[in-house]
Amino acid sequence: MFKPTAGEKLVDLLIEWGVDHIYGMPGDSINSIIEPLRKAKDKIKFIQVRHEEAGALAAAAYAKLTGKIGVCTAIAGPGAIHLLNGLYDAKLDRVPVLAIAGQVESDLIGTDFFQEVNLERMFDDVAVYNQRIMSAEQLPAVVNQAIRTAYAKKGVSVLTIPDDIPRFEVGKEARITSNFVVKQEIHPLTEDLEKAKEAVETAERPIILAGRGLHGYRETLLAFAEKIAAPIVLTLPGKGVIPDKHPYCLGGLGLIGTKAAFEAMHEADLLIMLGTSFPFTGFLPERIKTIQIDIDPYQIGKRYPVDVGLAGEVGISLKWLLENLSVKTNRDFLEKSQESMKKWWGRLERQEENGSVPLKPQRVIRSLQEVTSDDAILSVDVGNVTVWMARHFHMTNQKFIISSWLATLGCGLPGAIAGKIAYPEKQVIAVCGDGGFGMMMADFVTAVKYNLPIVVIVLNNHKIAMIKFEQEVMGNIEYETDLTNPNFAQYADACGGIGYRIEQPEELLTALQQAVQQNKPCIVDVVVDADEAPMPAKITYAQAAGYTKHMLKVFLEEGKLDLPPL
C-alpha cells in the first residue's frame, strides 16, 4: 500500500488549502520539499525569487490583494533570516502568510551545525503560530493548524522542518484534522449600537475616518455618510475604499494628507473611526466625542480615547445604524468641507501642470493616471513616492497596496510580481522611488523569467529624498542622502525586459503608453526633481522653525541660502 512521504503530504495539504504557488529559493535544507513540489508543478507553481526577502514581501502582498494565504519558503540559517522583513510586513498589516523554513537534520539540532539557527526563537515575535515539525506523523495536523491559525488570526504562521522529516513516510497513525477555516459574523452589543446612534444624532459636524477594514463596503459607507452628512477622510491603507474624486472624500490625513481633511478634522464635533487604529494621533482632534468600530476589540481605544466602541464587523454595524438613524438635514459642515477640497484639487492640478526640468514627480503621477486601467493593481513603494501617489493619483476601482505599518523600502516590485500572479489578466504597475527599487531590483529578473508583464515606474532623483526633507525639517544639513544609481532603463534591457529613460516632459506620456502595451516587464526610469519636497498640507510652527534653523546652518557653513520649495 502506497504511503506518501511527509514532503508529499505537505504539498498535498497546501493544494487542498487552495495554494497554487509558493515563493522561495531551492537549497540544501529544503531540497526534500522541493522534489515533491517539482512532482506537483502542474498544481502548485514554485516561483524562484533572487532574494528570500522579496519572496516574503510578495507572499504578504498576495495576501493583501486576495485575502488568500501567501506562502514562502527558505533554507535554514541565512535564508530563513532573510524572510523576516517580509513576514513582519504581513504581521503589522494583519494578513495571512505561511513561511516554511528548512532546518538541519533532527539528530544535528543543538550541535551548532553548519547553518543551524534557533529558528523557533527567531520567529517567535513575528508569528501567531510557530512550530517545529517533530515527525512525519505530526506533520499533517500541524500544517492544517498553521494555515487555520494564519487565517483566523490574520497573521504569520511559521513551520520549521528539519531536512530529514520530509523523506519519512507518513504512517497510518498520523492524526487526521480538518483543512478548512470556519467564518463567523460578529455583531456589536445592541447597547453599544444605541450609544453610537445617540452620539451621531446629537452631533452637528460629524466626520468619518475610514481605514483598510472598509474595503468591500463602499456602497454601505457612502450611504452612511450621505445619511449623516459626514465627509470621509481615508487612511493610507484605506485609499481606494471610495473614489478619491467622490464628493464626500477629503483625501488622506497626516503628512501625506490634504489641507481640507486637516481643517475638517479639527472643526468636527464627532469623529467616527471605521476599520482603523490610526497611529498618527497628533493629526486627530485634541478631544472630541469619538466612536470607533473595529472587528477586533483590542484595537478600540488602543491609541486614541473613544466614547463609544463597537466591537464587530463594520458592515453589520453600519447597516444597523443606517436602519435606525434619521437623516441629518443640516449639511453646512459637509458643504464647507467640499468647497475646501475643491480648492485643494485646484492647487494639486497646478503642481501637476508644471512642465519644468527635471520633471516634477506630480507631473509623472498625472501622466500615469492617463494610462492606468480602471481595475489596475498598483503596488506602491515607501518614501516620497508614497506622498505623490497618495495625493495625486485619483483612485477609482484600482487595488492599492503598500507596506503601510512597517513601511519597508523595497515593497513595490515584489508587490507587483504578486499582483500579476494573482491577477494575470489585469494591468499591474509598481511605483517606486530609486531608493526602494534599488533594494529589491535584482528580482526584476524574476518578472522576466516568469514572463510577468508588469510596469515599474522609478522616480529617480538620486536621493533618499524623504530623509533629506526630514533632516532639513529637524534643522540639520542634509547628509549622506545622495544615491549613485545605474541607468535603470538600460538595466531593464540587460535583464531581458524593456527600459525607457525619461528626462523631458514631452517624452513621458508616450513612454508610459508604450510600456503598458508591452508583453514584457518594463522599467520607466523618470529623472525627477530632487528638491521637490513633499510639504505637509499644514505646516506646523515646529516644522517652520526647524527649516529656518536648517537654512541658517547652510548659509553659515556653505554661504548659500537654501530656500524651501513652498
Coordinates of C-alpha atoms in Angstrom, one line a residue:
M1 CA 0.0 0.0 0.0
F2 CA 1.4 3.4 -1.0
K3 CA 2.4 5.7 1.8
P4 CA 3.2 9.3 1.0
T5 CA 6.3 10.9 2.4
A6 CA 5.9 13.8 4.7
G7 CA 7.1 16.1 2.0
E8 CA 4.5 14.8 -0.4
K9 CA 1.8 15.2 2.2
L10 CA 2.9 18.8 2.9
V11 CA 2.4 19.6 -0.8
D12 CA -0.9 17.8 -1.0
L13 CA -2.2 19.8 2.0
L14 CA -1.1 23.1 0.5
I15 CA -3.0 22.3 -2.7
E16 CA -6.1 21.2 -0.7
W17 CA -6.0 24.6 1.1
G18 CA -6.1 26.3 -2.3
V19 CA -2.4 27.3 -2.5
D20 CA -1.4 27.4 -6.2
H21 CA 2.1 29.0 -5.9
I22 CA 4.9 29.4 -3.4
Y23 CA 7.8 32.0 -3.4
G24 CA 11.3 30.9 -2.5
M25 CA 14.8 29.6 -3.4
P26 CA 15.9 26.0 -3.5
G27 CA 18.6 25.0 -1.1
D28 CA 20.1 22.1 0.8
S29 CA 17.9 22.1 3.9
I30 CA 14.6 22.3 1.9
N31 CA 15.5 20.1 -1.1
S32 CA 13.4 17.3 0.4
I33 CA 10.5 19.7 0.0
I34 CA 11.5 21.0 -3.5
E35 CA 11.3 17.5 -5.0
P36 CA 7.6 17.0 -4.1
L37 CA 6.9 20.5 -5.4
R38 CA 8.6 19.5 -8.7
K39 CA 6.3 16.5 -9.0
A40 CA 3.2 18.6 -8.4
K41 CA 4.3 21.6 -10.5
D42 CA 1.1 21.4 -12.6
K43 CA -1.0 22.1 -9.5
I44 CA 1.4 24.4 -7.4
K45 CA 4.0 26.6 -9.0
F46 CA 7.3 27.3 -7.4
I47 CA 8.3 31.0 -8.1
Q48 CA 12.1 31.2 -7.7
V49 CA 13.0 34.6 -6.3
R50 CA 16.5 36.1 -6.2
H51 CA 16.3 37.1 -2.6
E52 CA 14.2 35.5 0.1
E53 CA 13.1 38.9 1.4
A54 CA 11.4 39.5 -2.0
G55 CA 9.6 36.2 -1.6
A56 CA 8.2 37.1 1.8
L57 CA 7.2 40.6 0.6
A58 CA 5.5 39.0 -2.4
A59 CA 3.7 36.5 -0.2
A60 CA 2.5 39.3 2.1
A61 CA 1.4 41.4 -1.0
Y62 CA -0.5 38.4 -2.4
A63 CA -2.4 38.1 0.9
K64 CA -3.2 41.8 0.9
L65 CA -4.6 41.7 -2.6
T66 CA -6.6 38.5 -2.5
G67 CA -7.3 37.7 1.2
K68 CA -5.8 34.2 0.5
I69 CA -2.8 32.9 2.3
G70 CA 0.6 33.8 0.8
V71 CA 3.3 31.1 1.1
C72 CA 7.1 31.5 1.1
T73 CA 10.0 29.1 1.9
A74 CA 13.6 29.4 2.6
I75 CA 16.5 27.2 3.8
A76 CA 17.8 27.2 7.4
G77 CA 20.1 29.9 8.7
P78 CA 20.6 32.7 6.2
G79 CA 17.6 32.0 4.0
A80 CA 15.2 32.0 6.9
I81 CA 16.7 35.1 8.4
H82 CA 16.1 36.9 5.1
L83 CA 12.3 36.2 5.3
L84 CA 11.9 38.3 8.5
N85 CA 11.3 41.7 6.9
G86 CA 8.5 40.5 4.6
L87 CA 7.0 38.4 7.5
Y88 CA 6.9 41.5 9.7
D89 CA 5.2 43.4 6.9
A90 CA 2.5 40.7 6.9
K91 CA 2.3 40.7 10.7
L92 CA 1.8 44.5 11.0
D93 CA -0.6 44.7 8.1
R94 CA -2.5 41.7 9.6
V95 CA -2.6 39.4 6.6
P96 CA -2.3 35.5 6.5
V97 CA 1.1 34.2 5.4
L98 CA 2.7 30.8 5.8
A99 CA 6.5 30.6 6.0
I100 CA 8.1 27.1 5.6
A101 CA 11.7 27.2 6.9
G102 CA 14.2 24.4 6.5
Q103 CA 16.3 23.2 9.4
V104 CA 19.3 21.0 9.8
E105 CA 18.5 17.3 10.2
S106 CA 16.8 16.2 13.5
D107 CA 19.9 14.5 15.0
L108 CA 22.0 17.6 14.4
I109 CA 19.8 20.1 16.1
G110 CA 21.6 21.6 19.1
T111 CA 25.1 20.7 17.9
D112 CA 25.9 24.1 16.4
F113 CA 25.9 22.5 13.0
F114 CA 26.5 24.4 9.7
Q115 CA 23.8 27.0 9.1
E116 CA 21.9 26.0 12.3
V117 CA 20.0 28.9 13.8
N118 CA 17.4 28.7 16.6
L119 CA 14.5 29.4 14.3
E120 CA 11.7 28.9 16.8
R121 CA 13.2 31.6 19.0
M122 CA 13.9 33.9 16.0
F123 CA 10.4 33.7 14.6
D124 CA 8.6 33.8 18.0
D125 CA 7.8 37.5 17.8
V126 CA 6.6 37.7 14.2
A127 CA 4.4 34.6 14.3
V128 CA 0.9 33.8 15.5
Y129 CA 1.7 30.1 15.1
N130 CA 5.3 28.9 15.3
Q131 CA 6.2 25.2 15.4
R132 CA 9.0 22.8 14.5
I133 CA 7.8 19.6 12.8
M134 CA 9.0 16.7 15.0
S135 CA 7.8 13.7 12.9
A136 CA 6.2 12.7 9.7
E137 CA 3.1 11.6 11.6
Q138 CA 2.8 15.0 13.3
L139 CA 3.1 17.0 10.1
P140 CA -0.4 16.8 8.6
A141 CA -2.2 18.1 11.8
V142 CA 0.4 20.8 12.3
V143 CA 0.2 22.1 8.7
N144 CA -3.6 22.3 9.0
Q145 CA -3.3 24.1 12.3
A146 CA -0.7 26.6 11.0
I147 CA -2.8 27.6 8.0
R148 CA -6.0 27.7 10.0
T149 CA -4.4 30.0 12.6
A150 CA -2.9 32.3 10.0
Y151 CA -6.4 32.8 8.5
A152 CA -8.2 33.1 11.9
K153 CA -5.7 35.4 13.5
K154 CA -4.7 37.3 10.3
G155 CA -1.0 36.8 10.8
V156 CA 2.1 34.8 10.1
S157 CA 2.4 31.1 10.7
V158 CA 5.9 29.5 10.6
L159 CA 6.7 25.8 10.2
T160 CA 10.3 24.8 10.7
I161 CA 11.0 21.4 9.1
P162 CA 14.3 19.5 9.8
D163 CA 15.6 18.3 6.4
D164 CA 15.2 14.6 7.2
I165 CA 11.5 14.7 8.2
P166 CA 10.0 15.2 4.6
R167 CA 11.7 12.0 3.4
F168 CA 9.9 9.8 6.0
E169 CA 6.7 8.0 5.2
V170 CA 3.5 9.2 6.9
G171 CA 2.1 6.2 8.7
K172 CA -1.5 5.3 9.5
E173 CA -1.1 6.6 13.0
A174 CA -0.9 10.2 11.7
R175 CA -3.7 12.4 13.1
I176 CA -6.4 13.5 10.7
T177 CA -7.7 17.0 11.0
S178 CA -9.8 19.5 9.0
N179 CA -8.3 21.5 6.3
F180 CA -10.7 24.5 6.2
V181 CA -11.4 27.5 8.4
V182 CA -14.9 28.5 9.6
K183 CA -16.0 32.1 9.2
Q184 CA -18.3 33.9 11.6
E185 CA -20.4 37.0 11.8
I186 CA -19.5 39.3 14.7
H187 CA -22.2 41.7 16.0
P188 CA -21.6 44.5 18.4
L189 CA -23.7 44.7 21.5
T190 CA -27.1 46.4 21.0
E191 CA -26.5 48.7 23.9
D192 CA -23.3 50.0 22.3
L193 CA -25.1 50.5 19.0
E194 CA -27.7 52.6 20.8
K195 CA -25.0 54.7 22.3
A196 CA -23.4 55.2 18.9
K197 CA -26.9 56.2 17.5
E198 CA -27.3 58.8 20.2
A199 CA -23.8 60.3 19.6
V200 CA -24.4 60.6 15.8
E201 CA -27.9 62.2 16.2
T202 CA -26.7 64.8 18.6
A203 CA -23.6 65.8 16.6
E204 CA -23.7 68.8 14.3
R205 CA -20.3 68.3 12.5
P206 CA -19.6 64.5 12.2
I207 CA -16.6 63.3 10.3
I208 CA -15.6 59.7 9.2
L209 CA -12.1 58.3 9.3
A210 CA -12.1 55.1 7.2
G211 CA -9.3 52.6 7.1
R212 CA -8.4 49.3 5.5
G213 CA -11.3 47.5 7.2
L214 CA -13.7 49.3 4.9
H215 CA -12.5 47.7 1.7
G216 CA -15.5 45.9 0.2
Y217 CA -18.1 48.2 1.9
R218 CA -18.0 51.1 -0.5
E219 CA -21.8 51.5 -1.0
T220 CA -22.6 51.0 2.6
L221 CA -20.1 53.6 3.7
L222 CA -21.3 56.1 1.1
A223 CA -24.9 55.6 2.2
F224 CA -24.0 56.1 5.8
A225 CA -22.0 59.3 5.0
E226 CA -25.0 60.6 2.9
K227 CA -27.5 59.9 5.8
I228 CA -25.4 61.7 8.4
A229 CA -23.9 64.4 6.1
A230 CA -20.4 63.5 7.0
P231 CA -17.3 63.9 4.9
I232 CA -14.9 60.9 4.7
V233 CA -11.2 61.0 5.4
L234 CA -9.2 58.0 4.3
T235 CA -6.1 56.4 6.0
L236 CA -3.3 55.4 3.6
P237 CA -4.3 51.6 3.7
G238 CA -7.9 52.8 3.2
K239 CA -7.0 54.6 -0.1
G240 CA -9.4 53.3 -2.7
V241 CA -12.3 52.5 -0.3
I242 CA -14.2 55.2 -2.1
P243 CA -13.0 57.1 -5.3
D244 CA -10.7 59.9 -4.5
K245 CA -12.8 62.4 -6.5
H246 CA -16.0 61.4 -4.9
P247 CA -17.8 64.5 -3.4
Y248 CA -17.7 63.0 0.1
C249 CA -13.9 62.2 0.0
L250 CA -11.5 64.6 1.7
G251 CA -8.4 62.5 0.9
G252 CA -5.8 61.4 3.4
L253 CA -4.7 62.7 6.8
G254 CA -1.3 63.3 8.2
L255 CA 2.0 64.3 6.4
I256 CA 0.6 62.7 3.2
G257 CA -2.8 64.2 3.6
T258 CA -4.9 67.2 2.4
K259 CA -5.5 70.6 3.9
A260 CA -9.2 70.0 3.6
A261 CA -9.0 66.8 5.7
F262 CA -6.8 68.5 8.4
E263 CA -9.2 71.5 8.7
A264 CA -12.4 69.4 8.8
M265 CA -10.9 67.1 11.4
H266 CA -10.3 70.0 13.7
E267 CA -13.7 71.6 13.2
A268 CA -15.7 68.4 13.7
D269 CA -17.6 67.7 16.9
L270 CA -17.8 63.9 16.3
L271 CA -15.2 61.5 15.0
I272 CA -16.3 58.1 13.7
M273 CA -13.3 55.8 13.2
L274 CA -14.2 52.8 10.9
G275 CA -11.8 49.9 10.5
T276 CA -8.7 51.7 11.5
S277 CA -6.5 52.1 14.5
F278 CA -4.9 55.3 13.2
P279 CA -1.4 55.7 14.6
F280 CA -0.7 59.4 13.9
T281 CA -2.9 60.7 16.7
G282 CA -1.2 64.2 16.5
F283 CA -3.4 64.8 13.4
L284 CA -6.6 63.9 15.2
P285 CA -8.6 66.5 17.2
E286 CA -7.3 67.1 20.7
R287 CA -10.6 65.9 22.3
I288 CA -14.0 65.4 20.7
K289 CA -16.6 62.7 21.1
T290 CA -15.4 59.6 19.2
I291 CA -17.0 56.4 18.0
Q292 CA -14.7 53.5 16.9
I293 CA -15.9 50.4 15.1
D294 CA -13.5 47.5 14.7
I295 CA -13.9 43.8 14.4
D296 CA -11.0 43.4 17.0
P297 CA -11.9 44.7 20.5
Y298 CA -8.2 45.0 21.2
Q299 CA -7.9 47.9 18.7
I300 CA -10.7 50.0 20.2
G301 CA -9.3 52.9 22.2
K302 CA -5.8 51.5 21.7
R303 CA -4.2 54.8 20.5
Y304 CA -6.9 57.4 20.9
P305 CA -9.6 57.8 23.6
V306 CA -13.1 56.9 22.4
D307 CA -16.5 57.4 24.0
V308 CA -18.3 54.5 22.2
G309 CA -16.7 51.3 20.9
L310 CA -18.5 48.9 18.6
A311 CA -16.7 45.5 18.5
G312 CA -18.0 43.8 15.4
E313 CA -17.9 43.7 11.6
V314 CA -18.1 47.2 10.2
G315 CA -20.7 46.2 7.6
I316 CA -23.1 44.9 10.2
S317 CA -22.6 47.9 12.4
L318 CA -23.2 50.4 9.6
K319 CA -26.2 48.5 8.4
W320 CA -27.8 48.7 11.8
L321 CA -27.0 52.5 12.1
L322 CA -28.4 53.1 8.6
E323 CA -31.7 51.4 9.5
N324 CA -32.0 53.2 12.8
L325 CA -30.7 56.8 12.2
S326 CA -32.7 59.7 11.0
V327 CA -31.5 61.8 8.0
K328 CA -29.4 64.7 9.0
T329 CA -30.7 67.8 7.2
N330 CA -28.0 70.3 8.2
R331 CA -25.3 69.9 5.6
D332 CA -23.3 73.1 6.2
F333 CA -20.2 71.3 7.6
L334 CA -20.2 68.8 4.7
E335 CA -20.6 71.6 2.1
K336 CA -17.9 73.7 3.6
S337 CA -15.5 70.7 3.6
Q338 CA -16.4 70.0 -0.1
E339 CA -15.6 73.6 -1.0
S340 CA -12.2 73.3 0.7
M341 CA -11.5 70.1 -1.1
K342 CA -12.2 71.7 -4.5
K343 CA -9.6 74.4 -3.7
W344 CA -7.1 71.6 -2.8
W345 CA -7.7 69.8 -6.1
G346 CA -7.0 73.1 -7.9
R347 CA -3.8 73.5 -6.0
L348 CA -2.7 70.0 -6.9
E349 CA -3.6 70.4 -10.6
R350 CA -1.4 73.5 -10.8
Q351 CA 1.5 71.4 -9.5
E352 CA 0.8 68.6 -12.0
E353 CA 0.8 71.0 -14.9
N354 CA 4.4 72.2 -14.1
G355 CA 6.5 71.5 -17.2
S356 CA 9.9 72.3 -15.7
V357 CA 13.0 70.1 -16.0
P358 CA 13.9 68.0 -14.1
L359 CA 10.4 66.7 -14.1
K360 CA 8.2 67.3 -11.1
P361 CA 7.0 64.0 -9.5
Q362 CA 3.5 65.3 -9.5
R363 CA 3.6 65.6 -13.3
V364 CA 4.6 61.9 -13.5
I365 CA 1.7 60.8 -11.4
R366 CA -0.7 62.8 -13.6
S367 CA 0.6 61.1 -16.7
L368 CA 0.4 57.7 -15.0
Q369 CA -3.2 58.4 -14.3
E370 CA -3.9 58.7 -18.0
V371 CA -2.6 55.3 -18.9
T372 CA -3.8 53.3 -15.8
S373 CA -6.8 50.9 -16.3
D374 CA -9.8 51.3 -14.0
D375 CA -9.2 47.9 -12.5
A376 CA -5.4 48.0 -12.3
I377 CA -3.2 46.7 -9.5
L378 CA -1.0 49.4 -8.0
S379 CA 2.0 48.4 -5.8
V380 CA 3.5 51.5 -4.2
D381 CA 6.8 51.7 -2.5
V382 CA 7.7 53.7 0.6
G383 CA 9.2 57.2 0.6
N384 CA 8.3 60.4 -1.1
V385 CA 6.7 58.3 -3.8
T386 CA 4.1 57.4 -1.2
V387 CA 3.2 61.0 -0.8
W388 CA 2.9 61.7 -4.5
M389 CA 0.7 58.7 -5.1
A390 CA -1.5 59.3 -2.1
R391 CA -2.1 62.9 -3.1
H392 CA -2.1 62.9 -6.8
F393 CA -3.3 59.5 -8.0
H394 CA -7.1 59.5 -8.1
M395 CA -8.3 56.0 -7.3
T396 CA -11.5 54.7 -8.9
N397 CA -11.7 50.9 -8.8
Q398 CA -8.0 50.0 -8.7
K399 CA -6.4 48.0 -6.0
F400 CA -3.7 49.8 -4.0
I401 CA -1.2 48.0 -1.8
I402 CA 1.8 49.3 0.2
S403 CA 3.7 48.4 3.3
S404 CA 1.5 50.5 5.5
W405 CA 2.6 49.8 9.1
L406 CA 6.1 48.5 8.7
A407 CA 6.7 51.0 5.8
T408 CA 9.6 49.0 4.5
L409 CA 11.5 50.2 1.5
G410 CA 11.6 47.7 -1.4
C411 CA 8.0 46.5 -1.2
G412 CA 6.9 47.9 -4.6
L413 CA 8.5 45.4 -7.0
P414 CA 7.6 42.2 -5.0
G415 CA 4.1 43.5 -4.7
A416 CA 3.8 43.9 -8.4
I417 CA 5.1 40.4 -9.0
A418 CA 2.5 39.0 -6.6
G419 CA -0.2 41.2 -8.2
K420 CA 0.5 39.8 -11.7
I421 CA 0.5 36.2 -10.4
A422 CA -2.8 36.9 -8.6
Y423 CA -4.5 38.8 -11.5
P424 CA -2.7 37.8 -14.7
E425 CA -5.3 39.5 -16.9
K426 CA -5.0 42.9 -15.2
Q427 CA -2.7 45.8 -15.7
V428 CA -0.1 45.8 -12.8
I429 CA 2.1 48.8 -12.0
A430 CA 4.8 49.3 -9.4
V431 CA 5.5 52.9 -8.4
C432 CA 8.9 53.1 -6.7
G433 CA 11.5 55.7 -5.7
D434 CA 15.1 55.0 -6.6
G435 CA 15.9 54.1 -3.0
G436 CA 13.2 51.5 -2.7
F437 CA 13.7 50.0 -6.1
G438 CA 17.4 49.7 -5.6
M439 CA 16.9 47.4 -2.6
M440 CA 14.9 44.8 -4.5
M441 CA 15.9 45.4 -8.1
A442 CA 17.5 42.0 -8.6
D443 CA 14.1 40.5 -8.6
F444 CA 13.2 42.3 -11.8
V445 CA 14.7 39.3 -13.5
T446 CA 12.1 37.2 -11.6
A447 CA 9.4 39.1 -13.6
V448 CA 11.4 38.4 -16.8
K449 CA 11.9 34.7 -16.0
Y450 CA 8.2 34.1 -15.4
N451 CA 7.0 36.4 -18.2
L452 CA 5.1 38.8 -15.9
P453 CA 4.5 41.9 -18.0
I454 CA 4.5 44.4 -15.1
V455 CA 5.4 48.1 -15.4
V456 CA 7.8 49.6 -12.9
I457 CA 7.8 53.4 -12.6
V458 CA 11.0 54.6 -10.9
L459 CA 11.0 58.2 -9.7
N460 CA 14.7 58.7 -10.0
N461 CA 16.1 61.8 -8.1
H462 CA 19.4 60.2 -7.0
K463 CA 18.3 60.8 -3.4
I464 CA 16.8 59.2 -0.3
A465 CA 14.6 62.2 -0.7
M466 CA 12.2 61.8 2.2
I467 CA 15.1 61.5 4.7
K468 CA 16.7 64.6 3.1
F469 CA 13.5 66.5 3.9
E470 CA 13.3 65.1 7.4
Q471 CA 16.9 66.2 8.1
E472 CA 16.1 69.7 7.0
V473 CA 12.9 70.0 9.0
M474 CA 14.9 68.9 12.1
G475 CA 17.1 71.9 11.4
N476 CA 20.1 69.9 10.1
I477 CA 22.1 70.0 7.0
E478 CA 21.4 67.2 4.5
Y479 CA 24.0 64.4 5.0
E480 CA 24.5 61.0 3.1
T481 CA 21.2 61.0 1.3
D482 CA 22.8 61.1 -2.2
L483 CA 22.4 57.9 -4.3
T484 CA 24.6 56.7 -7.1
N485 CA 22.2 55.0 -9.5
P486 CA 22.7 53.0 -12.7
N487 CA 20.6 53.8 -15.7
F488 CA 17.5 51.8 -14.7
A489 CA 16.3 51.7 -18.3
Q490 CA 19.5 50.0 -19.5
Y491 CA 19.3 47.7 -16.6
A492 CA 15.8 46.6 -17.7
D493 CA 17.2 45.9 -21.2
A494 CA 20.1 43.9 -19.7
C495 CA 17.7 41.8 -17.7
G496 CA 15.7 40.9 -20.8
G497 CA 12.9 43.4 -20.2
I498 CA 12.2 46.8 -21.8
G499 CA 13.5 50.1 -20.5
Y500 CA 12.6 53.7 -21.0
R501 CA 14.6 56.6 -19.8
I502 CA 12.6 59.9 -19.4
E503 CA 14.3 63.2 -18.9
Q504 CA 11.9 65.6 -20.7
P505 CA 8.2 66.3 -20.1
E506 CA 7.2 65.6 -23.7
E507 CA 8.7 62.1 -23.6
L508 CA 6.7 61.0 -20.6
L509 CA 3.2 60.2 -21.7
T510 CA 4.4 58.4 -24.9
A511 CA 6.7 56.2 -22.9
L512 CA 4.0 55.3 -20.4
Q513 CA 1.6 54.5 -23.2
Q514 CA 4.1 52.2 -24.8
A515 CA 5.1 50.5 -21.6
V516 CA 1.6 49.4 -20.6
Q517 CA 1.1 47.8 -24.0
Q518 CA 4.2 45.7 -23.9
N519 CA 4.1 41.9 -23.2
K520 CA 7.4 42.1 -21.3
P521 CA 8.3 43.6 -17.9
C522 CA 9.2 47.2 -18.3
I523 CA 11.0 49.9 -16.3
V524 CA 10.2 53.5 -16.9
D525 CA 13.2 55.4 -15.4
V526 CA 12.0 59.0 -14.9
V527 CA 14.5 61.6 -13.8
V528 CA 12.7 63.9 -11.3
D529 CA 13.5 67.0 -9.3
A530 CA 15.5 66.1 -6.1
D531 CA 14.5 69.4 -4.5
E532 CA 10.7 68.8 -4.7
A533 CA 9.9 68.2 -1.1
P534 CA 6.6 66.6 0.0
M535 CA 5.5 69.6 2.0
P536 CA 2.8 68.8 4.5
A537 CA -0.7 70.2 3.9
K538 CA -0.5 72.1 7.1
I539 CA 3.0 73.4 8.2
T540 CA 3.4 73.4 11.9
Y541 CA 5.4 76.1 13.8
A542 CA 8.0 73.4 14.8
Q543 CA 8.5 72.4 11.2
A544 CA 8.9 76.0 10.1
A545 CA 11.3 76.7 12.9
G546 CA 13.3 73.6 12.1
Y547 CA 13.6 74.6 8.4
T548 CA 14.7 78.1 9.3
K549 CA 17.4 76.6 11.5
H550 CA 18.5 74.4 8.6
M551 CA 18.7 77.4 6.2
L552 CA 20.8 79.3 8.7
K553 CA 23.2 76.4 9.1
V554 CA 23.6 76.1 5.3
F555 CA 24.1 79.8 4.9
L556 CA 26.8 80.0 7.7
E557 CA 28.6 76.8 6.6
E558 CA 28.3 76.9 2.8
G559 CA 27.5 80.6 2.1
K560 CA 24.2 79.9 0.2
L561 CA 20.6 80.4 1.0
D562 CA 18.6 77.2 0.7
L563 CA 15.0 78.3 0.3
P564 CA 12.2 75.8 0.9
P565 CA 10.1 74.7 -2.1
L566 CA 6.9 76.4 -0.8

